[in-house]
mmCIF file of C-alpha atoms in Angstrom:
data_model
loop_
_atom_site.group_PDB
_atom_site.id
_atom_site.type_symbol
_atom_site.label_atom_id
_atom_site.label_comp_id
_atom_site.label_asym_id
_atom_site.label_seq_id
_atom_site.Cartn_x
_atom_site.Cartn_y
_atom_site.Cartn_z
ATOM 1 C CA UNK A 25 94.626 -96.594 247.695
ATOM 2 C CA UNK A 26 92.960 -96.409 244.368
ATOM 3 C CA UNK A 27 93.618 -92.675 242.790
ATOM 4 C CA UNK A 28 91.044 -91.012 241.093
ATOM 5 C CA UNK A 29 90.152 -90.161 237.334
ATOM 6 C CA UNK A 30 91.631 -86.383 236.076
ATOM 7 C CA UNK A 31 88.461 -86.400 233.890
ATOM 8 C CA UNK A 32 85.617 -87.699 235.974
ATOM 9 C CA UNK A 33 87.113 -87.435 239.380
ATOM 10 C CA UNK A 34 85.830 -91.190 240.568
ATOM 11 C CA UNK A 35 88.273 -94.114 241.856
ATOM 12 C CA UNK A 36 90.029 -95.558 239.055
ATOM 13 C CA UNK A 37 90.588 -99.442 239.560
ATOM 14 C CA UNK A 38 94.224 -101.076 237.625
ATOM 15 C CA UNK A 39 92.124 -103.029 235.467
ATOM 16 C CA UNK A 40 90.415 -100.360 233.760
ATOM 17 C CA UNK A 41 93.702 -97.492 234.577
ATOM 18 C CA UNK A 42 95.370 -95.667 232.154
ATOM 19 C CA UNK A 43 98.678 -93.657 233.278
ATOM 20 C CA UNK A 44 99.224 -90.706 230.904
ATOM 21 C CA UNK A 45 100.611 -86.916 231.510
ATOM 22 C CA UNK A 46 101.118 -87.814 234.876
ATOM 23 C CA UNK A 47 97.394 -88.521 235.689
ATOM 24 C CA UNK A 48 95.411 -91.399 235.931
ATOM 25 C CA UNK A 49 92.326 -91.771 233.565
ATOM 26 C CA UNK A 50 89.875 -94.782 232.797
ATOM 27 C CA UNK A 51 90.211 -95.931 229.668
ATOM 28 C CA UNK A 52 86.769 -94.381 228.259
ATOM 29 C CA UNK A 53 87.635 -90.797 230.111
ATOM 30 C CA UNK A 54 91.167 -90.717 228.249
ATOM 31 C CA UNK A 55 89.522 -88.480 225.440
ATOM 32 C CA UNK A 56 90.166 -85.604 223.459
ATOM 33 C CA UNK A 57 89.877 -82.261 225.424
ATOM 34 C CA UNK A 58 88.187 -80.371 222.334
ATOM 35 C CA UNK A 59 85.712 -83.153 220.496
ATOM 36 C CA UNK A 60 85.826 -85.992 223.402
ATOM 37 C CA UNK A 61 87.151 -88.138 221.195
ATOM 38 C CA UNK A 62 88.583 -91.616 222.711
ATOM 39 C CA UNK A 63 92.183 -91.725 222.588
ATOM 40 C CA UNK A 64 94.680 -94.260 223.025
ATOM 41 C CA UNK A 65 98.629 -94.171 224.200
ATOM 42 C CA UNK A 66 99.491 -93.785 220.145
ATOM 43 C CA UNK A 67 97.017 -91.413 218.529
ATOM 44 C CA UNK A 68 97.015 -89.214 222.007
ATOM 45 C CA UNK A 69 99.084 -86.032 222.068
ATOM 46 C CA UNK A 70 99.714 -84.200 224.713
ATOM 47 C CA UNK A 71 99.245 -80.265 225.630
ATOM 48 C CA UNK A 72 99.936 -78.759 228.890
ATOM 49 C CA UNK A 73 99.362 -82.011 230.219
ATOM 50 C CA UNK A 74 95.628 -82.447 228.886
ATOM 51 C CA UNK A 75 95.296 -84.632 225.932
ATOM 52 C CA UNK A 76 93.873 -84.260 222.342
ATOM 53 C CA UNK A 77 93.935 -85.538 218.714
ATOM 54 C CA UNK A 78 95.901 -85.323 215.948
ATOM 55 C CA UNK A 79 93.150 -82.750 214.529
ATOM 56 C CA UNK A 80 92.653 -80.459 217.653
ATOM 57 C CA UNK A 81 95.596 -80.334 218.933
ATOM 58 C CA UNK A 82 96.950 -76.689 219.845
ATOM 59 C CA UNK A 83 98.971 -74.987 216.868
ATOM 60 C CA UNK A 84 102.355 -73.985 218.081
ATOM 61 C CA UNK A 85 104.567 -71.229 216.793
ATOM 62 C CA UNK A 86 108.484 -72.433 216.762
ATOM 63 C CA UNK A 87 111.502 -72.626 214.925
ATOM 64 C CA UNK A 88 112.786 -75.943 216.593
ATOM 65 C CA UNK A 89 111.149 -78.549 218.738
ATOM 66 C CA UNK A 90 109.425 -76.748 221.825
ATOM 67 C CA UNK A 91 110.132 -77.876 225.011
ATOM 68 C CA UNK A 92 106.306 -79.008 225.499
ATOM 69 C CA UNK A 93 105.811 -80.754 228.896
ATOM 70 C CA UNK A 94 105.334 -84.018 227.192
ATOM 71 C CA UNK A 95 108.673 -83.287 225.738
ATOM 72 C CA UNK A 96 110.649 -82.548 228.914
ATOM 73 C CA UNK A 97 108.531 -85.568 230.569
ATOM 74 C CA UNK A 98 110.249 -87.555 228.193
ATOM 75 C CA UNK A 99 113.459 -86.322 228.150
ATOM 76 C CA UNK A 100 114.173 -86.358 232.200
ATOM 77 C CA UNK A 101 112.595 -90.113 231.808
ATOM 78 C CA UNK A 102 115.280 -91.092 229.225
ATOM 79 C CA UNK A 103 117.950 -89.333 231.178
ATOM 80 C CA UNK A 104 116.682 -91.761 234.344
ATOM 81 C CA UNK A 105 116.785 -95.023 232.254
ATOM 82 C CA UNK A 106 120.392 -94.067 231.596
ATOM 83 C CA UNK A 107 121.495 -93.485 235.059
ATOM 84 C CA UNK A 108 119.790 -96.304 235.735
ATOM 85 C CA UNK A 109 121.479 -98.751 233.096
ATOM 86 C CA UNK A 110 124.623 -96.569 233.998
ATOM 87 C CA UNK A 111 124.672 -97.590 237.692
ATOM 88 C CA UNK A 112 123.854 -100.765 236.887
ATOM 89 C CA UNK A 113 126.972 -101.390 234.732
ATOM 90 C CA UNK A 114 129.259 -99.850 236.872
ATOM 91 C CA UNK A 115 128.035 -102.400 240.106
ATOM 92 C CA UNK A 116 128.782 -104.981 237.259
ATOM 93 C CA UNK A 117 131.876 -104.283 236.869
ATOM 94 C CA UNK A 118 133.357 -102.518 239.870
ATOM 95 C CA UNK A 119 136.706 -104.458 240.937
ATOM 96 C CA UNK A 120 137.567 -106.245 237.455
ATOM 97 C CA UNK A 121 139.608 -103.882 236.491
ATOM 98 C CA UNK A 122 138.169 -102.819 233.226
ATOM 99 C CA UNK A 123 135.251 -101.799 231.340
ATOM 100 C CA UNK A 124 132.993 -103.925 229.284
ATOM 101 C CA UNK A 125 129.501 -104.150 227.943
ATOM 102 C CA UNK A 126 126.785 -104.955 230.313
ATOM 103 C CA UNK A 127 125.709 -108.752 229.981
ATOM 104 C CA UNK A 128 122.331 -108.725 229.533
ATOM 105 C CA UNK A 129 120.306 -111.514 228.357
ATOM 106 C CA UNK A 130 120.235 -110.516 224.485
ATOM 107 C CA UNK A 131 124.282 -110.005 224.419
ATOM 108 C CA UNK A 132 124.486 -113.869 226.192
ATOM 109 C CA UNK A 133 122.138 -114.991 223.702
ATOM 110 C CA UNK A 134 124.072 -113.295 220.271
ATOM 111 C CA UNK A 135 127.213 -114.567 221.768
ATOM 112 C CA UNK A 136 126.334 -118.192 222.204
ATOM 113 C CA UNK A 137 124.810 -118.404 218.900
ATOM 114 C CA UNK A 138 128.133 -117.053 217.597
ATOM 115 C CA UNK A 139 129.801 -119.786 219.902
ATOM 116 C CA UNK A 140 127.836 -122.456 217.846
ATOM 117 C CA UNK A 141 128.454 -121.154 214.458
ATOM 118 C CA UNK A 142 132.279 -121.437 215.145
ATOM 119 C CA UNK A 143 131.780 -124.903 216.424
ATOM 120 C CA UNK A 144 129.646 -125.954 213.173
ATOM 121 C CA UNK A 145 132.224 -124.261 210.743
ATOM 122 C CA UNK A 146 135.309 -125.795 212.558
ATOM 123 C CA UNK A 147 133.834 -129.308 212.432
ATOM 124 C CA UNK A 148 132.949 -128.792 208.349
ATOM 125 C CA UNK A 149 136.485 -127.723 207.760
ATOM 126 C CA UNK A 150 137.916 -130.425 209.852
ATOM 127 C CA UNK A 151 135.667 -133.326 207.914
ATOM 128 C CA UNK A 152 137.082 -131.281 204.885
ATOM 129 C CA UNK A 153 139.970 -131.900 205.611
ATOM 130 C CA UNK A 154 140.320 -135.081 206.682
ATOM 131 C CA UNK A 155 138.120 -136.201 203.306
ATOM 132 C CA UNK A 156 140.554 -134.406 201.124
ATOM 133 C CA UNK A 157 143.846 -135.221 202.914
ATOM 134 C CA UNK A 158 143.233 -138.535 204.289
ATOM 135 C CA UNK A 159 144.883 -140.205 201.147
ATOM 136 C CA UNK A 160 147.925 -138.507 200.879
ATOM 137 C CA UNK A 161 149.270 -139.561 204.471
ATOM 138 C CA UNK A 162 149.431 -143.502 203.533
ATOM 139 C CA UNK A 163 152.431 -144.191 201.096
ATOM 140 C CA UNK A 164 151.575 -145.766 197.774
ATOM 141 C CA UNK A 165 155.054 -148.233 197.857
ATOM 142 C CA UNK A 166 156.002 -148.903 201.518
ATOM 143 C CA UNK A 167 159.927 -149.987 201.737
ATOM 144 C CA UNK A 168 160.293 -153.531 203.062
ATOM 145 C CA UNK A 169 160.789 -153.510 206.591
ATOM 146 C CA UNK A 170 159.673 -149.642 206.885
ATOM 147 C CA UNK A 171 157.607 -149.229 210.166
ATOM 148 C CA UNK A 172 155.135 -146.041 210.273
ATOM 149 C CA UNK A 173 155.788 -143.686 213.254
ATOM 150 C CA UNK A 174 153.123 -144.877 215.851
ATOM 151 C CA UNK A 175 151.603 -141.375 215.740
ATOM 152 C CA UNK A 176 150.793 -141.644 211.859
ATOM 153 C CA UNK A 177 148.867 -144.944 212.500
ATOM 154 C CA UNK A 178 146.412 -143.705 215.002
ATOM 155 C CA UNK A 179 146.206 -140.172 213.114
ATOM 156 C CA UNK A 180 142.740 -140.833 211.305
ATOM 157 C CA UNK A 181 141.176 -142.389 214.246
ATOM 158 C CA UNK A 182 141.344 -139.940 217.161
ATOM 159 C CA UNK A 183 137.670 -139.071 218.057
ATOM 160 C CA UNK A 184 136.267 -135.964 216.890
ATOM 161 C CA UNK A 185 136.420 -133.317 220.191
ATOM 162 C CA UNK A 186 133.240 -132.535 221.084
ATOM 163 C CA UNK A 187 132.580 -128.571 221.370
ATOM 164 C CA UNK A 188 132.182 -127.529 225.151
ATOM 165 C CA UNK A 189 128.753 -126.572 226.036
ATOM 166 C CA UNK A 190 128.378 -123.797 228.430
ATOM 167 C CA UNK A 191 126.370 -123.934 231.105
ATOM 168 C CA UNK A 192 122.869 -122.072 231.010
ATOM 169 C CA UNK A 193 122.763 -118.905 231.455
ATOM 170 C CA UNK A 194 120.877 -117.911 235.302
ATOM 171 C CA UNK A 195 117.638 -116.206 235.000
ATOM 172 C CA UNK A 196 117.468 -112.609 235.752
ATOM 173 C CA UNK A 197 116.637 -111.108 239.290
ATOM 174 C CA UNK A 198 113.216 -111.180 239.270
ATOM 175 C CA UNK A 199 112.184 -114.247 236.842
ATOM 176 C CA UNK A 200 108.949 -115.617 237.923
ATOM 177 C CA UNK A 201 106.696 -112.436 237.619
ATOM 178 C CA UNK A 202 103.844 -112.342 234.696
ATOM 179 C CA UNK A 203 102.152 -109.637 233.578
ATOM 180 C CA UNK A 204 99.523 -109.329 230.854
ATOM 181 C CA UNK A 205 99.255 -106.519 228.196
ATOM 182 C CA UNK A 206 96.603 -104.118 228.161
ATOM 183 C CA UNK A 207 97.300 -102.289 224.851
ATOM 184 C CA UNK A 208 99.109 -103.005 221.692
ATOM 185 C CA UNK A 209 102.231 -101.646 221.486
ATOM 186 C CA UNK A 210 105.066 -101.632 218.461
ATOM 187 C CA UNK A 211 108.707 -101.174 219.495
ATOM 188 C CA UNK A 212 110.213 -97.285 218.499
ATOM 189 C CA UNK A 213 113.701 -99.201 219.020
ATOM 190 C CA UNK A 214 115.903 -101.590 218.548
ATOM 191 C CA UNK A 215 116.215 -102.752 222.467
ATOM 192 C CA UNK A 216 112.273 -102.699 222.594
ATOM 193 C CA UNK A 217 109.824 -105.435 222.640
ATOM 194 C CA UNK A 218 106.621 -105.490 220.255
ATOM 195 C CA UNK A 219 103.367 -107.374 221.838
ATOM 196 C CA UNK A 220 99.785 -107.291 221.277
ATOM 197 C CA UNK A 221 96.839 -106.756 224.135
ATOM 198 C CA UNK A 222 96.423 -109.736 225.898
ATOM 199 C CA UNK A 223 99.909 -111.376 225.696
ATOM 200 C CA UNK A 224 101.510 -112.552 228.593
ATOM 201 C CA UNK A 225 104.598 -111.205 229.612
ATOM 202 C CA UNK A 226 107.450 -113.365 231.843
ATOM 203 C CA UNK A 227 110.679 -112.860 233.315
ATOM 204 C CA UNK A 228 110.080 -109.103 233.696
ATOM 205 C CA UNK A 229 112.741 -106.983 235.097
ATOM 206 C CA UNK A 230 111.818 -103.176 236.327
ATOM 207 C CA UNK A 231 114.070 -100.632 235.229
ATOM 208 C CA UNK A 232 112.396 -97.571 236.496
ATOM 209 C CA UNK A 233 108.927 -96.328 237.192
ATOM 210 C CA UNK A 234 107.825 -96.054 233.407
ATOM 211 C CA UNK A 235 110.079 -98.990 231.870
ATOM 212 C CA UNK A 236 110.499 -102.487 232.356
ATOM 213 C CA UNK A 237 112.550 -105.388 230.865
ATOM 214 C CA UNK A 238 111.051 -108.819 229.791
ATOM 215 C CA UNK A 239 109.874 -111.360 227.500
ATOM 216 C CA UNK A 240 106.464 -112.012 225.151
ATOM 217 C CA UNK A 241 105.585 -115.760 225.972
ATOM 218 C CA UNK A 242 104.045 -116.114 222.583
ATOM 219 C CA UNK A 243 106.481 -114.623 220.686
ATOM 220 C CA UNK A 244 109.858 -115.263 222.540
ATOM 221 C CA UNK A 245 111.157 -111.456 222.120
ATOM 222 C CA UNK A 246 112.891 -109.763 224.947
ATOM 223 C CA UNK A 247 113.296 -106.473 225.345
ATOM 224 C CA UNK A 248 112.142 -102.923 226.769
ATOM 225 C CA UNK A 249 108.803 -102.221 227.566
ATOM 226 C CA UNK A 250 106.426 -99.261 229.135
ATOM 227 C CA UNK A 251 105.073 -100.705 231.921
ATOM 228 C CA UNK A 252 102.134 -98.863 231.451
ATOM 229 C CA UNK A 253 100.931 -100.686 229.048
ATOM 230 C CA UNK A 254 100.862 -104.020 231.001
ATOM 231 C CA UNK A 255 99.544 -105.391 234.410
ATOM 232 C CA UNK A 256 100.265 -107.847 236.702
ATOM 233 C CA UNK A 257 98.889 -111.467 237.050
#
């Protein structure tokens, strides 16, 4: 069922749904409490769970950051996402008998790309090598009758070993699903994903009931994302 708007009180429909200080608004209705006007999920700020802009919003007297209800909202969501990611890890890596970093898809990726940088460096030394040290294996004035160790003969023409490949990584749990974003949104962090309304997003992964994990098809990115901003397709 379909819940209705905190600022007009009719159905609200996920096309047209915006999910803010735990209420549901349409998109027009998310406005500013004091001069009605239309906010978005980056100018908005929040005040006893109503919002406003940057201009009205209520002056607060405090010597260190007040534990608004946006605030604690925010901080019991980020203490989630790390039981979350904390369970997750240990399920990982319950019964190998120590602890290591969770291998998500952005730790395979950095580590084969390391993987082929040693390969390209090893073969450039190795041609090195065997450009600058070839000559000095042959002698100049063989003694009559002197026969070269069998080894020595066939030393320049063993094949160059080719670098073992491994195989693809699989694609995460729930590969397959699409969703489309509704807003812009810039990444706050390094493990976040940047996209702009209308881009699609694949492979998603949910993490909780704010955040989910998955890539922009236009740009390639992976990373975090709020999954209010998107929808599915």
């Amino acid at each position: 069922m379909n819940p209705l708007c905190s600022r007009c009180n009719l159905v609200v429909y996920p096309t047209e749904k915006v999910n803010c200080l735990d209420k549901y608004w349409h998109k027009g209705c998310f406005s500013c409490e004091v001069c009605k006007m239309t906010l978005n999920m980056k100018n908005y700020k929040g005040f006893e769970k109503r919002p406003y802009c940057n201009a009205h919003y209520p002056k607060t007297n405090f010597t260190c950051v007040a534990d608004t209800p946006e605030n604690l909202r925010l901080k019991q969501q980020s203490q989630m996402q790390s039981q979350v990611r904390y369970r997750e890890d240990f399920e990982k890596n319950k019964g190998k008998g120590f602890s290591v970093v969770a291998d998500t898809p952005e730790l395979q990726r950095i580590k084969k790309t390391q993987e082929q940088i040693s390969n390209i460096r090893y073969h450039e030394e190795f041609e090195k090598r065997k450009g600058g040290e070839g000559p000095h294996h042959q002698p100049s004035t063989p003694s009559p009758g002197f026969q070269p160790p069998a080894a020595s003969q066939n030393f320049h023409y063993e094949p160059t070993p080719e670098p073992v490949r491994q195989a693809a990584a699989a694609p995460p749990p729930s590969a397959g699903k699409r969703y489309r974003a509704v807003y812009d949104y810039a990444a706050a962090d390094e493990d976040e994903v940047s996209f702009m309304d209308g881009d699609v997003i694949v492979d998603v992964q949910q993490i909780d009931e704010g955040w989910m994990y998955g890539r922009v098809e236009r740009t390639g990115q992976q990373g975090m994302l709020p999954a209010n901003y998107v929808e599915a397709i």
